[in-house]
Structure formats: structure tokens, C-alpha cells
């Protein structure tokens, strides 16, 4: 692929992360570990190591592996799911340079992370949360629209609306998440004020993803209406693939206490009824399994093709 200069002068996300391209891999529990994060980072994106699985020792080992590789990467700290401050202290002492926080207020994490020289972006689902995080001193925001998979805000706001709303009030670098799979989405996100995108479902369904082929095939087979938002009247609210298991949850309106007990059987055993298979509406845009390198290359090519065409329209003051 013939790719224009990756410098993207003035892109604050690239300056903060050291990545070659402004494309993040989302921090999916158990999935976002070194085998996936490293190939994303080698391809020029930013791999992010998860800690939401709660496996503190294993996640610390993954972080050490990524540090040893010398690649740009980040670590996600999901505040609500951290049982104690062990992971926070480890990250602050480890040499990690970039962290995303999520699932709770980042206020108490900001001071120790910043004192350790770490850049902090927080994931936000609403303008109100974005304003609070900006006031708390975060360096950037991951703007999570309702299209995305996994844990969601029950008050659904699309990435299209959320980006515009936050950009109009906040002058921090924004990473668009939710519905991002290719250069078309990236170009749209940049037009709305983002300086990077984050892909979750797209990278779950990449060749190097550790998940079972059944999970990848289910993503490829699903349409844009192939997911449900579940448990909107309680916590946590999630978006997952439609299945018999999730149909019962959808009809009942609430999730049983043991809903996530079989999650690793979905991920790594291929039993698509063992638990909700988390995925975003972007399943309807994914037509096949590609390598991480192919995903990033194709996304960049599409982004630059579209922005070049739009730039030509702007030069001519034309609409087509």
C-alpha cells in the first residue's frame, strides 16, 4: 500500500502515545494481551493491555512483556473493576507511559499517574462525564458511542452525536470508539473532531486475535442489527451478539447473576451460548477475518482516499 506520511503534523494523540498511526485497539478483557496488542503496535497502531479480567499477576506479566518488546502501547485501568490499588501502583512504577481509564471517575487516579509521568485518557459515554474528566485533569478522552460492544451506558448516545457534542465544549484530543472498523469511519470521526479511532470488535475478529473461530465467524455472519443492548435497567449494561442466551436476557430485561461465568468458554472454547458474546453494531460492517496489519493498512488507505476526495471538493467549493 502506498501510504501518505504518517506524521499527521499536529496530531496530539500521536504525540501522547508514540504510535505511528492514530488507531487504538480496545482493551477487551482476556483478549487484549500481548499476542494481540503487540501485532497492532507493530502494524503502527496502539495496542492496549487489559486489566478488566481481574487477573492482576497475569496482566502485570503481560505489561512486562510489552515493555520488553519496546513497542508503543497503553494499559487500561477500569476503575470500578480494580479490587485494590495493586495494579495502579504497578503501572506507576513499571515505566508505562500511556494509560486509559474507564468505568468510574478518574479523579483519584490522576495524581499518582501524572506523578509517574503517565499520560491519561478517560473513556466517556456522555458530555457531562467528559466535562467532569476535563476538569479532573485528564490529557484526552476516548469517546465511546452506544454502537460499541461490551459495557455501555444505558442512555444510548451514538458516536456521531457524542463526538460533536464533546468537541463543541472540550479542547482535548478525542479518540472515537464505537462503530469504527475502516477508513470511512475514521474519516467521519476526524471530520467530527477526533484525532484517533479505537477498534474493538474489528480487532476481536482479526487473524491474530486469540478468540475461537466460532466467535470470529459469528461476528462476520452478523448484520448491523445483530446485537442487543442488555440489562438497561441494572448494571452492568452491555451490548452483545444476538443468540438464544441473549434473547432470553433481552426478553427478561435483566441478566442473571451468573451471566458472565462462561465468558471464557465463549472466547476460547467457542461455545456461543455459554455467555453473552460481547460485540458492537460494527459486526454488520465486518466481512471477513484479516490480519491486524491488513486492517490498519486498509483503514489508512480508505481514510486518505476519502479525505483527499473531500479536500478536492473543498478546493473547488463543490459537492461532487
Short mmCIF file of C-alpha atoms in Angstrom, two decimals:
data_model
loop_
_atom_site.label_atom_id
_atom_site.label_comp_id
_atom_site.label_asym_id
_atom_site.label_seq_id
_atom_site.Cartn_x
_atom_site.Cartn_y
_atom_site.Cartn_z
CA UNK A 1 0.00 0.00 0.00
CA UNK A 2 1.25 3.48 -0.81
CA UNK A 3 0.61 5.39 2.40
CA UNK A 4 0.93 9.15 2.81
CA UNK A 5 3.24 10.43 5.51
CA UNK A 6 2.23 9.04 8.91
CA UNK A 7 3.40 12.16 10.72
CA UNK A 8 -0.04 13.81 10.74
CA UNK A 9 1.55 17.03 11.99
CA UNK A 10 -0.26 18.44 14.97
CA UNK A 11 -1.96 15.19 15.95
CA UNK A 12 -1.94 15.25 19.74
CA UNK A 13 -2.79 11.57 20.12
CA UNK A 14 0.32 10.54 18.21
CA UNK A 15 2.40 12.92 20.32
CA UNK A 16 0.95 11.43 23.52
CA UNK A 17 1.28 7.76 22.55
CA UNK A 18 4.31 7.49 20.29
CA UNK A 19 2.28 5.35 17.88
CA UNK A 20 2.84 5.70 14.15
CA UNK A 21 -0.86 5.84 13.32
CA UNK A 22 -3.86 7.08 15.38
CA UNK A 23 -5.59 3.70 15.62
CA UNK A 24 -6.14 2.11 19.05
CA UNK A 25 -7.01 -1.50 19.81
CA UNK A 26 -9.65 -1.59 22.54
CA UNK A 27 -8.82 -3.23 25.90
CA UNK A 28 -11.11 -6.27 25.81
CA UNK A 29 -10.91 -8.46 28.92
CA UNK A 30 -8.70 -11.57 28.49
CA UNK A 31 -8.40 -10.84 24.75
CA UNK A 32 -6.28 -7.68 24.79
CA UNK A 33 -2.98 -9.16 25.86
CA UNK A 34 0.48 -9.31 24.32
CA UNK A 35 -0.28 -11.58 21.30
CA UNK A 36 -2.89 -9.12 20.03
CA UNK A 37 -1.52 -5.83 21.38
CA UNK A 38 1.96 -6.46 20.02
CA UNK A 39 0.82 -7.12 16.44
CA UNK A 40 -1.34 -3.99 16.50
CA UNK A 41 1.58 -1.91 17.75
CA UNK A 42 3.98 -3.46 15.22
CA UNK A 43 1.49 -2.57 12.48
CA UNK A 44 1.70 1.06 13.57
CA UNK A 45 -1.37 1.26 15.82
CA UNK A 46 -1.54 1.32 19.59
CA UNK A 47 -2.06 -1.99 21.34
CA UNK A 48 -3.64 -1.69 24.77
CA UNK A 49 -3.32 -4.27 27.55
CA UNK A 50 -6.45 -5.04 29.55
CA UNK A 51 -6.75 -5.37 33.31
CA UNK A 52 -10.54 -5.78 33.48
CA UNK A 53 -10.18 -9.56 33.76
CA UNK A 54 -9.04 -9.01 37.35
CA UNK A 55 -6.10 -11.37 36.87
CA UNK A 56 -3.61 -8.98 38.43
CA UNK A 57 -0.49 -11.15 38.25
CA UNK A 58 -1.20 -12.27 34.67
CA UNK A 59 -1.90 -8.72 33.50
CA UNK A 60 1.28 -7.48 35.16
CA UNK A 61 3.21 -10.18 33.30
CA UNK A 62 1.63 -9.03 30.03
CA UNK A 63 2.68 -5.44 30.72
CA UNK A 64 6.24 -6.57 31.41
CA UNK A 65 6.26 -8.45 28.09
CA UNK A 66 5.10 -5.39 26.20
CA UNK A 67 7.69 -3.21 27.91
CA UNK A 68 10.40 -5.68 26.96
CA UNK A 69 9.35 -5.52 23.30
CA UNK A 70 9.96 -1.76 23.23
CA UNK A 71 6.75 -1.06 21.31
CA UNK A 72 4.39 1.87 21.92
CA UNK A 73 1.41 0.57 23.92
CA UNK A 74 -1.06 1.50 26.61
CA UNK A 75 -2.70 -0.05 29.65
CA UNK A 76 -6.36 0.25 30.55
CA UNK A 77 -7.38 0.66 34.19
CA UNK A 78 -11.13 0.05 34.63
CA UNK A 79 -11.61 1.78 37.95
CA UNK A 80 -14.78 0.00 39.06
CA UNK A 81 -13.29 -3.44 38.45
CA UNK A 82 -9.97 -2.99 40.25
CA UNK A 83 -10.19 -4.75 43.61
CA UNK A 84 -7.37 -2.74 45.18
CA UNK A 85 -4.58 -0.35 44.17
CA UNK A 86 -2.07 -3.06 43.30
CA UNK A 87 -2.45 -2.59 39.54
CA UNK A 88 -2.36 1.19 39.82
CA UNK A 89 0.84 1.06 41.87
CA UNK A 90 2.40 -1.44 39.47
CA UNK A 91 1.60 0.69 36.42
CA UNK A 92 3.00 3.80 38.09
CA UNK A 93 6.25 2.01 38.93
CA UNK A 94 6.65 -0.03 35.73
CA UNK A 95 7.65 2.51 33.11
CA UNK A 96 4.30 2.53 31.29
CA UNK A 97 3.84 5.87 29.54
CA UNK A 98 0.19 5.82 28.42
CA UNK A 99 -2.96 4.74 30.28
CA UNK A 100 -6.65 4.79 29.51
CA UNK A 101 -9.01 4.77 32.47
CA UNK A 102 -12.66 3.77 32.35
CA UNK A 103 -15.68 2.58 34.35
CA UNK A 104 -15.71 5.20 37.09
CA UNK A 105 -14.31 8.59 38.00
CA UNK A 106 -10.62 9.02 37.18
CA UNK A 107 -10.20 11.77 39.78
CA UNK A 108 -8.33 9.73 42.40
CA UNK A 109 -6.12 8.09 39.75
CA UNK A 110 -4.97 11.29 38.07
CA UNK A 111 -2.44 12.48 40.65
CA UNK A 112 -0.47 9.21 41.03
CA UNK A 113 -0.49 8.55 37.28
CA UNK A 114 0.61 12.06 36.39
CA UNK A 115 3.27 12.00 39.12
CA UNK A 116 4.67 8.91 37.40
CA UNK A 117 4.87 10.80 34.11
CA UNK A 118 1.98 8.88 32.54
CA UNK A 119 -0.43 10.37 30.00
CA UNK A 120 -4.05 9.62 30.91
CA UNK A 121 -7.11 9.37 28.65
CA UNK A 122 -10.51 8.52 30.13
CA UNK A 123 -13.36 6.73 28.33
CA UNK A 124 -16.59 8.73 28.39
CA UNK A 125 -20.16 7.94 27.23
CA UNK A 126 -21.69 11.42 27.75
CA UNK A 127 -20.84 15.12 27.52
CA UNK A 128 -21.41 15.52 31.26
CA UNK A 129 -18.79 12.87 32.03
CA UNK A 130 -16.39 14.42 29.51
CA UNK A 131 -16.64 17.82 31.19
CA UNK A 132 -16.00 16.32 34.64
CA UNK A 133 -12.97 14.42 33.35
CA UNK A 134 -11.57 17.50 31.66
CA UNK A 135 -11.91 19.37 34.96
CA UNK A 136 -10.17 16.48 36.74
CA UNK A 137 -7.12 16.94 34.52
CA UNK A 138 -7.12 14.08 32.03
CA UNK A 139 -4.96 14.53 28.93
CA UNK A 140 -7.52 13.19 26.46
CA UNK A 141 -10.79 11.33 26.06
CA UNK A 142 -11.92 8.07 24.47
CA UNK A 143 -15.42 8.97 23.27
CA UNK A 144 -17.48 5.76 23.47
CA UNK A 145 -20.64 5.80 21.41
CA UNK A 146 -23.51 3.41 22.01
CA UNK A 147 -22.64 1.43 18.86
CA UNK A 148 -19.68 -0.18 20.60
CA UNK A 149 -19.66 -3.60 22.19
CA UNK A 150 -19.13 -4.55 25.80
CA UNK A 151 -20.08 -2.41 28.78
CA UNK A 152 -22.29 0.53 27.84
CA UNK A 153 -24.16 3.49 29.26
CA UNK A 154 -27.88 2.56 29.24
CA UNK A 155 -28.68 6.06 27.96
CA UNK A 156 -27.55 5.40 24.42
CA UNK A 157 -25.84 8.22 22.50
CA UNK A 158 -24.31 7.46 19.11
CA UNK A 159 -20.67 8.19 18.32
CA UNK A 160 -21.89 10.62 15.62
CA UNK A 161 -23.72 12.79 18.16
CA UNK A 162 -21.35 12.29 21.08
CA UNK A 163 -18.23 13.40 19.20
CA UNK A 164 -19.88 16.62 18.04
CA UNK A 165 -21.27 17.36 21.47
CA UNK A 166 -17.96 16.86 23.28
CA UNK A 167 -15.82 18.62 20.65
CA UNK A 168 -18.01 21.71 20.92
CA UNK A 169 -17.20 22.02 24.64
CA UNK A 170 -13.85 20.32 25.23
CA UNK A 171 -10.47 21.11 23.65
CA UNK A 172 -8.75 17.81 24.45
CA UNK A 173 -7.65 15.14 21.97
CA UNK A 174 -10.55 12.77 21.29
CA UNK A 175 -10.42 9.09 20.31
CA UNK A 176 -13.61 7.92 18.59
CA UNK A 177 -14.86 4.50 19.73
CA UNK A 178 -18.00 2.67 18.67
CA UNK A 179 -18.73 1.71 15.06
CA UNK A 180 -15.12 2.09 13.90
CA UNK A 181 -13.87 -0.60 11.51
CA UNK A 182 -12.35 1.13 8.47
CA UNK A 183 -11.24 4.29 6.72
CA UNK A 184 -14.78 5.53 6.16
CA UNK A 185 -15.46 5.55 9.88
CA UNK A 186 -12.07 7.09 10.59
CA UNK A 187 -12.63 9.90 8.07
CA UNK A 188 -16.07 10.59 9.54
CA UNK A 189 -14.65 10.62 13.07
CA UNK A 190 -11.91 13.07 12.10
CA UNK A 191 -14.47 15.31 10.39
CA UNK A 192 -16.32 15.45 13.72
CA UNK A 193 -13.23 16.40 15.71
CA UNK A 194 -11.50 13.15 16.63
CA UNK A 195 -7.73 12.74 16.34
CA UNK A 196 -7.77 8.94 16.55
CA UNK A 197 -10.11 5.97 16.48
CA UNK A 198 -10.41 2.87 18.65
CA UNK A 199 -11.48 -0.52 17.26
CA UNK A 200 -12.70 -3.33 19.48
CA UNK A 201 -14.91 -5.74 17.54
CA UNK A 202 -12.79 -5.34 14.39
CA UNK A 203 -9.65 -6.48 16.23
CA UNK A 204 -11.50 -9.27 18.07
CA UNK A 205 -12.13 -10.60 14.57
CA UNK A 206 -8.55 -10.30 13.30
CA UNK A 207 -6.34 -13.26 12.42
CA UNK A 208 -4.07 -12.80 15.46
CA UNK A 209 -6.91 -12.43 17.95
CA UNK A 210 -6.80 -15.31 20.46
CA UNK A 211 -10.56 -15.91 20.40
CA UNK A 212 -12.12 -19.09 18.99
CA UNK A 213 -13.01 -19.28 15.29
CA UNK A 214 -16.69 -19.66 16.23
CA UNK A 215 -16.64 -16.18 17.78
CA UNK A 216 -14.95 -14.67 14.73
CA UNK A 217 -17.34 -16.43 12.37
CA UNK A 218 -20.35 -15.20 14.37
CA UNK A 219 -19.10 -11.62 14.03
CA UNK A 220 -18.60 -11.99 10.27
CA UNK A 221 -22.06 -13.57 9.86
CA UNK A 222 -23.90 -10.91 11.89
CA UNK A 223 -25.76 -7.97 10.36
CA UNK A 224 -25.89 -4.40 11.64
CA UNK A 225 -28.95 -5.46 13.66
CA UNK A 226 -27.13 -8.49 15.05
CA UNK A 227 -26.60 -7.18 18.59
CA UNK A 228 -28.73 -6.28 21.59
CA UNK A 229 -28.21 -3.82 24.41
CA UNK A 230 -28.92 -5.87 27.54
CA UNK A 231 -29.65 -5.14 31.18
CA UNK A 232 -30.55 -1.49 30.63
CA UNK A 233 -32.43 -1.34 33.95
CA UNK A 234 -29.49 -2.54 36.04
CA UNK A 235 -25.71 -2.70 35.99
CA UNK A 236 -23.73 -3.54 34.02
CA UNK A 237 -25.45 -2.68 30.75
CA UNK A 238 -23.80 -4.43 27.79
CA UNK A 239 -24.02 -4.81 24.02
CA UNK A 240 -23.63 -8.38 22.76
CA UNK A 241 -24.36 -10.59 19.77
CA UNK A 242 -27.86 -11.96 19.35
CA UNK A 243 -28.11 -15.60 20.42
CA UNK A 244 -30.57 -17.82 22.27
CA UNK A 245 -28.82 -16.90 25.52
CA UNK A 246 -29.02 -13.16 24.90
CA UNK A 247 -32.58 -13.42 23.56
CA UNK A 248 -33.72 -14.72 26.96
CA UNK A 249 -31.89 -11.90 28.71
CA UNK A 250 -33.34 -9.35 26.29
CA UNK A 251 -36.88 -10.60 26.87
CA UNK A 252 -36.46 -10.76 30.65
CA UNK A 253 -34.89 -7.29 30.81
CA UNK A 254 -32.34 -8.32 33.43
CA UNK A 255 -29.23 -10.51 33.48
CA UNK A 256 -28.89 -13.43 35.91
CA UNK A 257 -26.08 -13.17 38.45
CA UNK A 258 -24.05 -15.88 36.69
CA UNK A 259 -24.29 -14.29 33.22
CA UNK A 260 -20.54 -13.88 32.76
CA UNK A 261 -19.45 -17.15 34.37
CA UNK A 262 -18.98 -18.78 30.97
CA UNK A 263 -17.37 -15.82 29.21
CA UNK A 264 -14.01 -17.53 28.65
CA UNK A 265 -15.87 -20.55 27.20
CA UNK A 266 -17.23 -18.15 24.56
CA UNK A 267 -13.88 -16.51 23.93
CA UNK A 268 -11.62 -19.52 23.87
CA UNK A 269 -13.90 -22.57 23.78
CA UNK A 270 -16.23 -21.40 21.04
CA UNK A 271 -19.45 -22.11 22.95
CA UNK A 272 -21.51 -19.17 21.75
CA UNK A 273 -24.31 -19.87 24.24
CA UNK A 274 -22.11 -20.06 27.35
CA UNK A 275 -22.38 -16.30 27.97
CA UNK A 276 -23.16 -13.11 26.02
CA UNK A 277 -20.61 -12.67 23.23
CA UNK A 278 -19.72 -9.00 23.52
CA UNK A 279 -19.68 -7.16 20.18
CA UNK A 280 -20.63 -3.82 18.66
CA UNK A 281 -23.01 -2.86 15.87
CA UNK A 282 -19.96 -2.73 13.61
CA UNK A 283 -20.38 -6.50 13.17
CA UNK A 284 -22.56 -5.52 10.22
CA UNK A 285 -19.56 -3.87 8.56
CA UNK A 286 -17.07 -6.73 9.02
CA UNK A 287 -16.97 -9.05 6.03
CA UNK A 288 -14.07 -11.29 6.89
CA UNK A 289 -11.09 -12.07 9.09
CA UNK A 290 -7.96 -10.05 8.26
CA UNK A 291 -4.57 -9.66 9.89
CA UNK A 292 -4.01 -6.65 12.13
CA UNK A 293 -1.60 -5.27 9.53
CA UNK A 294 -4.22 -5.59 6.79
CA UNK A 295 -6.85 -3.91 8.96
CA UNK A 296 -4.60 -0.95 9.69
CA UNK A 297 -3.29 -0.65 6.12
CA UNK A 298 -6.79 -0.82 4.63
CA UNK A 299 -8.11 1.69 7.17
CA UNK A 300 -5.36 4.17 6.40
CA UNK A 301 -5.77 3.78 2.65
CA UNK A 302 -9.51 4.34 2.92
CA UNK A 303 -9.02 7.32 5.23
CA UNK A 304 -6.58 9.08 2.93
CA UNK A 305 -8.61 8.28 -0.21
CA UNK A 306 -11.73 9.80 1.35
CA UNK A 307 -10.04 12.85 2.85
CA UNK A 308 -8.23 13.51 -0.46
CA UNK A 309 -11.55 13.45 -2.30
CA UNK A 310 -13.17 15.72 0.25
CA UNK A 311 -10.19 18.05 0.15
CA UNK A 312 -10.61 18.30 -3.60
CA UNK A 313 -14.27 19.20 -3.13
CA UNK A 314 -13.30 21.91 -0.64
CA UNK A 315 -10.70 23.33 -3.05
CA UNK A 316 -13.32 23.56 -5.79
CA UNK A 317 -16.19 24.62 -3.49
CA UNK A 318 -18.08 21.70 -5.00
CA UNK A 319 -20.32 18.91 -3.73
CA UNK A 320 -19.46 16.17 -6.15
#
